[in-house]
Tab-separated table of C-alpha atoms and ligand atoms in Angstrom:
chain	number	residue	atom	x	y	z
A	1441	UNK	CA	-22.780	60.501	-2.995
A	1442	UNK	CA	-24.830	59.619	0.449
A	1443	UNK	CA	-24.120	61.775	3.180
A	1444	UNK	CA	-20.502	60.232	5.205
A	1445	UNK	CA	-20.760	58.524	8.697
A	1446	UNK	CA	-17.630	59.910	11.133
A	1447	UNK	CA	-16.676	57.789	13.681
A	1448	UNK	CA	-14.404	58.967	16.490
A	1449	UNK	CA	-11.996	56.621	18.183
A	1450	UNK	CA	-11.458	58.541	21.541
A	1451	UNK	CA	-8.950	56.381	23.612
A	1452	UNK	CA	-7.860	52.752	22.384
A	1453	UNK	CA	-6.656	49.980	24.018
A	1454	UNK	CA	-2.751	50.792	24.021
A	1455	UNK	CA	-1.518	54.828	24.128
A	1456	UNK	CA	-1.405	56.897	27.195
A	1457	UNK	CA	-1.058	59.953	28.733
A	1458	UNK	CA	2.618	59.768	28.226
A	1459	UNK	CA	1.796	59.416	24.718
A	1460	UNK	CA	-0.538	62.484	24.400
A	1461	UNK	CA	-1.427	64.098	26.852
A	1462	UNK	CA	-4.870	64.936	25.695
A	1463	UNK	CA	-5.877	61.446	25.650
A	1464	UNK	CA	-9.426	61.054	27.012
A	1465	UNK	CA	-9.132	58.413	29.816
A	1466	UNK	CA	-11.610	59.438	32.984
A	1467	UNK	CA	-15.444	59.492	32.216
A	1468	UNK	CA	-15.321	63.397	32.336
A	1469	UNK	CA	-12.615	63.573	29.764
A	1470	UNK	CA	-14.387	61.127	27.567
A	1471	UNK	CA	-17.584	63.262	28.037
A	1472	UNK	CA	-15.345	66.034	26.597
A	1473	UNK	CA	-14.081	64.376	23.862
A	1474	UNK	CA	-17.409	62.917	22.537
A	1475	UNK	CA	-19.110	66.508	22.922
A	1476	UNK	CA	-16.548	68.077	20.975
A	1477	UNK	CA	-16.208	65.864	18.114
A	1478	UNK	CA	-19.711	65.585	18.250
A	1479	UNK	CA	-19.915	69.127	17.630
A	1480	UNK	CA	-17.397	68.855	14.820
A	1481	UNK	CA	-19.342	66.082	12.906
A	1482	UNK	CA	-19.123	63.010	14.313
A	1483	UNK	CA	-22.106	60.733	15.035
A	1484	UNK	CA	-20.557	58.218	16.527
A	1485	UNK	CA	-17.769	57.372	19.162
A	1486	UNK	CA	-15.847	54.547	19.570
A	1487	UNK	CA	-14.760	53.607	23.208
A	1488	UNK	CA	-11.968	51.734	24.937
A	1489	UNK	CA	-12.402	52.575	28.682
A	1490	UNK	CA	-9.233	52.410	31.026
A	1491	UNK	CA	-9.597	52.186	35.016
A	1492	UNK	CA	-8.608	54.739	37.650
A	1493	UNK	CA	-4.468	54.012	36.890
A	1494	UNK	CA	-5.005	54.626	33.159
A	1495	UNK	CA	-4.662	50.846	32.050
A	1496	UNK	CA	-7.736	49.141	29.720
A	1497	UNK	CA	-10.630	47.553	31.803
A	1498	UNK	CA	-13.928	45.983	30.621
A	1499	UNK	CA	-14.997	46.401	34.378
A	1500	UNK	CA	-19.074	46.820	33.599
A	1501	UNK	CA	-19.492	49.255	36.721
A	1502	UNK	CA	-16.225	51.711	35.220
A	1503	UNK	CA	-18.148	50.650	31.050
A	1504	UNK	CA	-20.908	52.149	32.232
A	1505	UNK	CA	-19.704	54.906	34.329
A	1506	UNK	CA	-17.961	55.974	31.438
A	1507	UNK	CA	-20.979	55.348	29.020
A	1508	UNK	CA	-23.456	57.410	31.481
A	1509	UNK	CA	-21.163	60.694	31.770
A	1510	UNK	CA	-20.964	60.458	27.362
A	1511	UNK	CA	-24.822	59.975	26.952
A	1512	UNK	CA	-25.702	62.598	29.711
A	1513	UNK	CA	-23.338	65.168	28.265
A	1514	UNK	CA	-24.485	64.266	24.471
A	1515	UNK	CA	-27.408	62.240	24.216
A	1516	UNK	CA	-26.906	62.237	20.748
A	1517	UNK	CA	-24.057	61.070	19.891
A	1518	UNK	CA	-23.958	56.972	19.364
A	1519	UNK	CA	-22.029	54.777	21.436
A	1520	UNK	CA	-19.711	51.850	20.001
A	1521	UNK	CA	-18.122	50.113	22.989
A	1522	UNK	CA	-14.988	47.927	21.191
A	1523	UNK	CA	-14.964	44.384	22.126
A	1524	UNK	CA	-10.875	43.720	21.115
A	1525	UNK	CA	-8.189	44.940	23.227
A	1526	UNK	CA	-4.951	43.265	24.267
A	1527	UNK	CA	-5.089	42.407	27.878
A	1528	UNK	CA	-8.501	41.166	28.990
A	1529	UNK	CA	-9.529	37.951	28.565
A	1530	UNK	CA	-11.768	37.045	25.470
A	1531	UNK	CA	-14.484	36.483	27.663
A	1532	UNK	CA	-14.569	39.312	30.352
A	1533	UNK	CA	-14.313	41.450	27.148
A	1534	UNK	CA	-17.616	40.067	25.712
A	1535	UNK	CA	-19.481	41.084	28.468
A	1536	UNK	CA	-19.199	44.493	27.732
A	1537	UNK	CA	-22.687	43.911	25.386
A	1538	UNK	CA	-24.594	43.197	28.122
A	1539	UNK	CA	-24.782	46.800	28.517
A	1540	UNK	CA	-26.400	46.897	25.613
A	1541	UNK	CA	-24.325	49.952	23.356
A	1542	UNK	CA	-25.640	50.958	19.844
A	1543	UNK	CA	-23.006	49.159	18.264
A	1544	UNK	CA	-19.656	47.193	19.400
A	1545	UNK	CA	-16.458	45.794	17.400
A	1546	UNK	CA	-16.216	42.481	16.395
A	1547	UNK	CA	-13.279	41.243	15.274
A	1548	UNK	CA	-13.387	37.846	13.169
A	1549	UNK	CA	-10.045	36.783	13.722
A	1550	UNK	CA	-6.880	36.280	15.714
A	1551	UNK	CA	-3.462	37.681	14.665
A	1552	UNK	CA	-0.310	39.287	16.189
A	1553	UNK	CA	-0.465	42.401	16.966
A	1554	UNK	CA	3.004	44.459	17.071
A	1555	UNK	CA	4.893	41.991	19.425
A	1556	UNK	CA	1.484	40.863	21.325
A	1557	UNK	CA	-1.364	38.702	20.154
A	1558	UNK	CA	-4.707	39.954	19.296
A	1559	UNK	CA	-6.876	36.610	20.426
A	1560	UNK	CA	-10.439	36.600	18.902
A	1561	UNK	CA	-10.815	32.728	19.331
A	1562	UNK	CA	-13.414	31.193	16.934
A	1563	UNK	CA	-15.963	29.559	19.066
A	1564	UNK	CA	-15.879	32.594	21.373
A	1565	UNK	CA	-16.204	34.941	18.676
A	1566	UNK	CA	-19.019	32.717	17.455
A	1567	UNK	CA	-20.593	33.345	21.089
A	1568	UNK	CA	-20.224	36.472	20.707
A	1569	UNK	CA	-21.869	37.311	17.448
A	1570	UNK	CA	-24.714	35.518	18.643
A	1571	UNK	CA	-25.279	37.183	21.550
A	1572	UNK	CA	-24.849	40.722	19.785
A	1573	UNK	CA	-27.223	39.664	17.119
A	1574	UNK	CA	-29.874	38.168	20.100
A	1575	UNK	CA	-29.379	41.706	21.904
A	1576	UNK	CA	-29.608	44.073	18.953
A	1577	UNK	CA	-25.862	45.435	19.314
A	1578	UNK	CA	-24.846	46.109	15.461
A	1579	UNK	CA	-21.389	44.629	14.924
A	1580	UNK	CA	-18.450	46.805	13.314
A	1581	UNK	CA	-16.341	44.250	11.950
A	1582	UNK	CA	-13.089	45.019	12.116
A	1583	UNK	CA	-11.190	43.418	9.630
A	1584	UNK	CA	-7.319	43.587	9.501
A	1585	UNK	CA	-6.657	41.401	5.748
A	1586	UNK	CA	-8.410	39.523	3.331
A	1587	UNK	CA	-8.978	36.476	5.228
A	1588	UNK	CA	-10.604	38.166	7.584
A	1589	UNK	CA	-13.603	39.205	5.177
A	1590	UNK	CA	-14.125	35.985	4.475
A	1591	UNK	CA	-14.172	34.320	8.154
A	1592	UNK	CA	-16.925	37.197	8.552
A	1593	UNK	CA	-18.847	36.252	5.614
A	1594	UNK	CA	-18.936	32.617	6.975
A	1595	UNK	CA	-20.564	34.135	9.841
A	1596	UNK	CA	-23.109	35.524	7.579
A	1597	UNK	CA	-24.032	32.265	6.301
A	1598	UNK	CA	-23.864	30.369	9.815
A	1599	UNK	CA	-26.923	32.786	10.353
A	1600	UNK	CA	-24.833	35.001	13.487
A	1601	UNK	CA	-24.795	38.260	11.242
A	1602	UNK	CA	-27.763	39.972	9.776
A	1603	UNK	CA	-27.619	42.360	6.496
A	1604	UNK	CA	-26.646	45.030	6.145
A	1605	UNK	CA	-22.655	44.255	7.258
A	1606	UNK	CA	-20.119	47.151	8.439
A	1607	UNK	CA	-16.713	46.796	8.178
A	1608	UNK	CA	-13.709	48.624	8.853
A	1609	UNK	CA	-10.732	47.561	6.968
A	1610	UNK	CA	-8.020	48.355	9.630
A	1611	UNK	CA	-4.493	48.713	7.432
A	1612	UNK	CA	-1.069	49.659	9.066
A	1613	UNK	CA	-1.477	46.963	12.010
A	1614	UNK	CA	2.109	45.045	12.322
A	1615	UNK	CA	0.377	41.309	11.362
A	1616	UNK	CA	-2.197	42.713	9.458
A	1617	UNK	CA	-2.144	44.583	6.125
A	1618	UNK	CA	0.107	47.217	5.290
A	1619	UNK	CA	-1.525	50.787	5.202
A	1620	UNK	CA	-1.656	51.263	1.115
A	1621	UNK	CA	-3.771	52.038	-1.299
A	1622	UNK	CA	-3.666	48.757	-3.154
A	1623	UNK	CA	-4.848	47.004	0.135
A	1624	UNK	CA	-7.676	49.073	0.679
A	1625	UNK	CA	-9.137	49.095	-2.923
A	1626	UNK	CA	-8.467	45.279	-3.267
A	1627	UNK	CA	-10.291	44.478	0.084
A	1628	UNK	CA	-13.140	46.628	-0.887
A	1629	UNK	CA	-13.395	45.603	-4.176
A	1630	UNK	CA	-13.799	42.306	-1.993
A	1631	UNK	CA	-17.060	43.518	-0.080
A	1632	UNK	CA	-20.347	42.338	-0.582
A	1633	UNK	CA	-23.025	44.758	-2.424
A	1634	UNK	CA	-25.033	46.199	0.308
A	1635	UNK	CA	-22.523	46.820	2.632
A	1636	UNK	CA	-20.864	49.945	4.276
A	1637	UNK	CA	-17.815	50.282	5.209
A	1638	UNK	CA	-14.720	52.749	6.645
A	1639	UNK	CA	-10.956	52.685	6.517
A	1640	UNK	CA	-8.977	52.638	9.844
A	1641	UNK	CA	-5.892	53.382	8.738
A	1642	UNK	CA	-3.526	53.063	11.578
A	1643	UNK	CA	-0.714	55.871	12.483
A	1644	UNK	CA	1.411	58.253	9.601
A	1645	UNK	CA	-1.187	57.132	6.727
A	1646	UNK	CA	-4.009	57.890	8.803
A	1647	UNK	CA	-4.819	61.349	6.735
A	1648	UNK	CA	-4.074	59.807	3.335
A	1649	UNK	CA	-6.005	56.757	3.359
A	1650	UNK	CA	-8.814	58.095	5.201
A	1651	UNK	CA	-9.113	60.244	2.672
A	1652	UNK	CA	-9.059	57.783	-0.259
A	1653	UNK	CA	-11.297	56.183	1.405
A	1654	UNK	CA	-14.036	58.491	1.675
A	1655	UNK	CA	-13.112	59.702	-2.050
A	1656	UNK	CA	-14.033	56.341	-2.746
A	1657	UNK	CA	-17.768	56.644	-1.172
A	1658	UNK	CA	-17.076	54.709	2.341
A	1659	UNK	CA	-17.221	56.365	5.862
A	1660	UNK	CA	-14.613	57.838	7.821
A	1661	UNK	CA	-12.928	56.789	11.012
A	1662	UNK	CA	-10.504	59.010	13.020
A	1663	UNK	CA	-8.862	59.468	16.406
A	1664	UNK	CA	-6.586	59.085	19.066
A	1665	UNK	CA	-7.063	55.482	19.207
A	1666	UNK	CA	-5.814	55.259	15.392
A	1667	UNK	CA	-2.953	58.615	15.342
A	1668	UNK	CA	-1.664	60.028	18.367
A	1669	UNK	CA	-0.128	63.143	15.631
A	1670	UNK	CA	-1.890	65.613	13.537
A	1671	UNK	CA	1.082	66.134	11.713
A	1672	UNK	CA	5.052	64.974	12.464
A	1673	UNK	CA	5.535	66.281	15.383
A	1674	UNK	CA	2.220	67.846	16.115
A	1675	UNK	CA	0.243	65.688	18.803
A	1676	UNK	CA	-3.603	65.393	18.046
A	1677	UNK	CA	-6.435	65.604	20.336
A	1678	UNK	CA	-9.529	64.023	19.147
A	1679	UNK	CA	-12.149	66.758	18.367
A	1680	UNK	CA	-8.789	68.806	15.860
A	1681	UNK	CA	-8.491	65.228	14.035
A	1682	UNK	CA	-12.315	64.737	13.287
A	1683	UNK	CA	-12.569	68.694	12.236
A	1684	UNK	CA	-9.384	67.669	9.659
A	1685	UNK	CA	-12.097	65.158	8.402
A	1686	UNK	CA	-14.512	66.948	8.249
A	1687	UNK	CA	-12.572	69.317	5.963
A	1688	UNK	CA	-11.946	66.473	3.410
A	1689	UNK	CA	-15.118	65.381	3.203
A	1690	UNK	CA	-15.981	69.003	2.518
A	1691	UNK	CA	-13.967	69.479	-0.061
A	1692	UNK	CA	-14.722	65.804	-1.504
A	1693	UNK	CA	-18.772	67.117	-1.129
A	1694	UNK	CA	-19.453	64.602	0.631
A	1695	UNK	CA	-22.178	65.580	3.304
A	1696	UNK	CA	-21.303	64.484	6.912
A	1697	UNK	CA	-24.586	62.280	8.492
A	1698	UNK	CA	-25.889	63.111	11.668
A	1699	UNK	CA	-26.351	60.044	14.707
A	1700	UNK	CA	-30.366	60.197	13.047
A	1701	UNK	CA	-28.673	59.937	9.452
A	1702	UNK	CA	-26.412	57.409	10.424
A	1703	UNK	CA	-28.919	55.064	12.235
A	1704	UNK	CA	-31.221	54.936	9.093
A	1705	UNK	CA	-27.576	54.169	6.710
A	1706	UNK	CA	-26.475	51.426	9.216
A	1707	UNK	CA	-29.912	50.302	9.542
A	1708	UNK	CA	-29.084	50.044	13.198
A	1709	UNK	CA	-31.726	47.240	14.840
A	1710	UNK	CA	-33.786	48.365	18.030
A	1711	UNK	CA	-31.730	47.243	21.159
A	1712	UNK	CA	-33.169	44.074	23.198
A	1713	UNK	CA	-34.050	45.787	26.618
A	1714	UNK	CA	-33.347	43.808	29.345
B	45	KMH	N1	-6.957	49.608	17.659
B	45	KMH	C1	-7.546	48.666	16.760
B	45	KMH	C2	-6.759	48.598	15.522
B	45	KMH	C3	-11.352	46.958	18.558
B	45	KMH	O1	-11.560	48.071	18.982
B	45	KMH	O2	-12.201	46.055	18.580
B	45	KMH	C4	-7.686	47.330	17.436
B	45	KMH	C5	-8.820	47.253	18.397
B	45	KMH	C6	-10.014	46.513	17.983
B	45	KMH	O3	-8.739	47.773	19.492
B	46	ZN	ZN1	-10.910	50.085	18.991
């Protein structure tokens, strides 16, 4: 099997410090984070950033900030800035490509999320693709059930998506699909050839469908953003969560891609300089 792709998910949009403690929310922290699960096998890291107080922001000057402190401390390492998020507005939070990341999230579709809403409306999502394709930002569709694989296929065929796709079949959201087994292989038996893809399998089945998954020959997504516990009753920090993965895939032999590895399996385009 090809070498596996680990993403980690430092922050997310919703947890905080109160949650776990070792949540990575200043730029410092998140330099920290991404250098040591970096240096536990992941080549990429996914970023929500938060503002002075803790809460989300897509403020460009705090993105960027935050994106600066990561590549100076690990210049490796590739940057996926998320696009979703609960609070700001559709379009403040598609500015965030203008800074021009490896790779963002783009989620086809708008659902409830827990008791808020998740709004991805479609002509702004439509913007949005474009402008990500125009710039050179690879999309990492995040798709939460099987209508949402085929909204993103449309998008294929409308031209705002190039080959090859990457998705990330996000189970265990409240309004999106339950975190099984059956949902996972169904959805990916859905996929297109061609395509990669990861699970992000949200809280207590994080370990177990993570690991189907890459038994199964996708990537491998883990972090704070998607279980705040290594174990019940055992809070996580980031770098102890990707070195859990990193053991699976081990014993799976399944080698883990560097950021060089995983720009040639992504087929990551050359970013648009402004
Ligand atoms: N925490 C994810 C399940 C994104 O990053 O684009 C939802 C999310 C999407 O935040
Ligand atoms: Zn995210």
């Amino acid at each position: 099997m090809s070498s596996i792709i680990i993403t980690a998910a430092l922050t997310g949009p919703i947890a905080t410090k109160a949650d776990n403690p070792a949540l990575p929310v200043t730029p410092a922290e998140l330099a920290d984070a991404a250098e040591a699960c970096y240096k536990a096998g992941a080549a990429i890291v996914h970023l929500h950033i938060r503002d002075e107080k803790g809460a989300p922001t897509v403020e460009l000057k705090r993105v960027k900030q935050c994106l600066d402190a990561i590549h100076e401390r690990v210049p490796q390492v590739l940057t996926q800035l998320s696009t979703g998020g609960i609070e700001p507005t559709y379009e403040d939070r598609s500015k965030i490509v203008e800074l021009r990341p490896r790779m963002a999230s783009l989620n086809p579709c708008t659902m409830s999320f827990g008791l808020t809403e998740f709004r991805n409306p479609p002509k702004e999502m439509r913007k949005l693709a474009a402008r990500m394709r125009e710039l050179g930002v690879k999309p990492e569709l995040e798709i939460y059930d099987y209508g949402h694989l085929d909204v993103a296929l449309s998008l294929l065929k409308e031209g705002l998506l190039a080959e090859p796709l990457q998705f990330s079949i996000v189970l265990g959201v409240a309004g999106g699909a339950a975190a099984t087994p059956q949902n996972l292989v169904g959805i990916v038996s859905h996929l297109p050839k061609g395509t990669t893809w990861q699970v992000i399998a949200v809280g207590r089945a994080n370990l177990e469908l993570t690991t189907i998954g890459v038994a199964m020959g996708g990537n491998a997504r883990t972090g704070l953003e998607d279980t705040l516990y290594l174990r019940k009753g055992v809070l996580a920090d980031n770098a102890s969560l990707v070195a859990r993965l990193v053991q699976v895939c081990n014993g799976l032999e399944r080698p883990i891609a560097t950021p060089e590895e995983a720009v040639k399996l992504l087929q990551l385009p050359e970013i648009k300089q402004a």
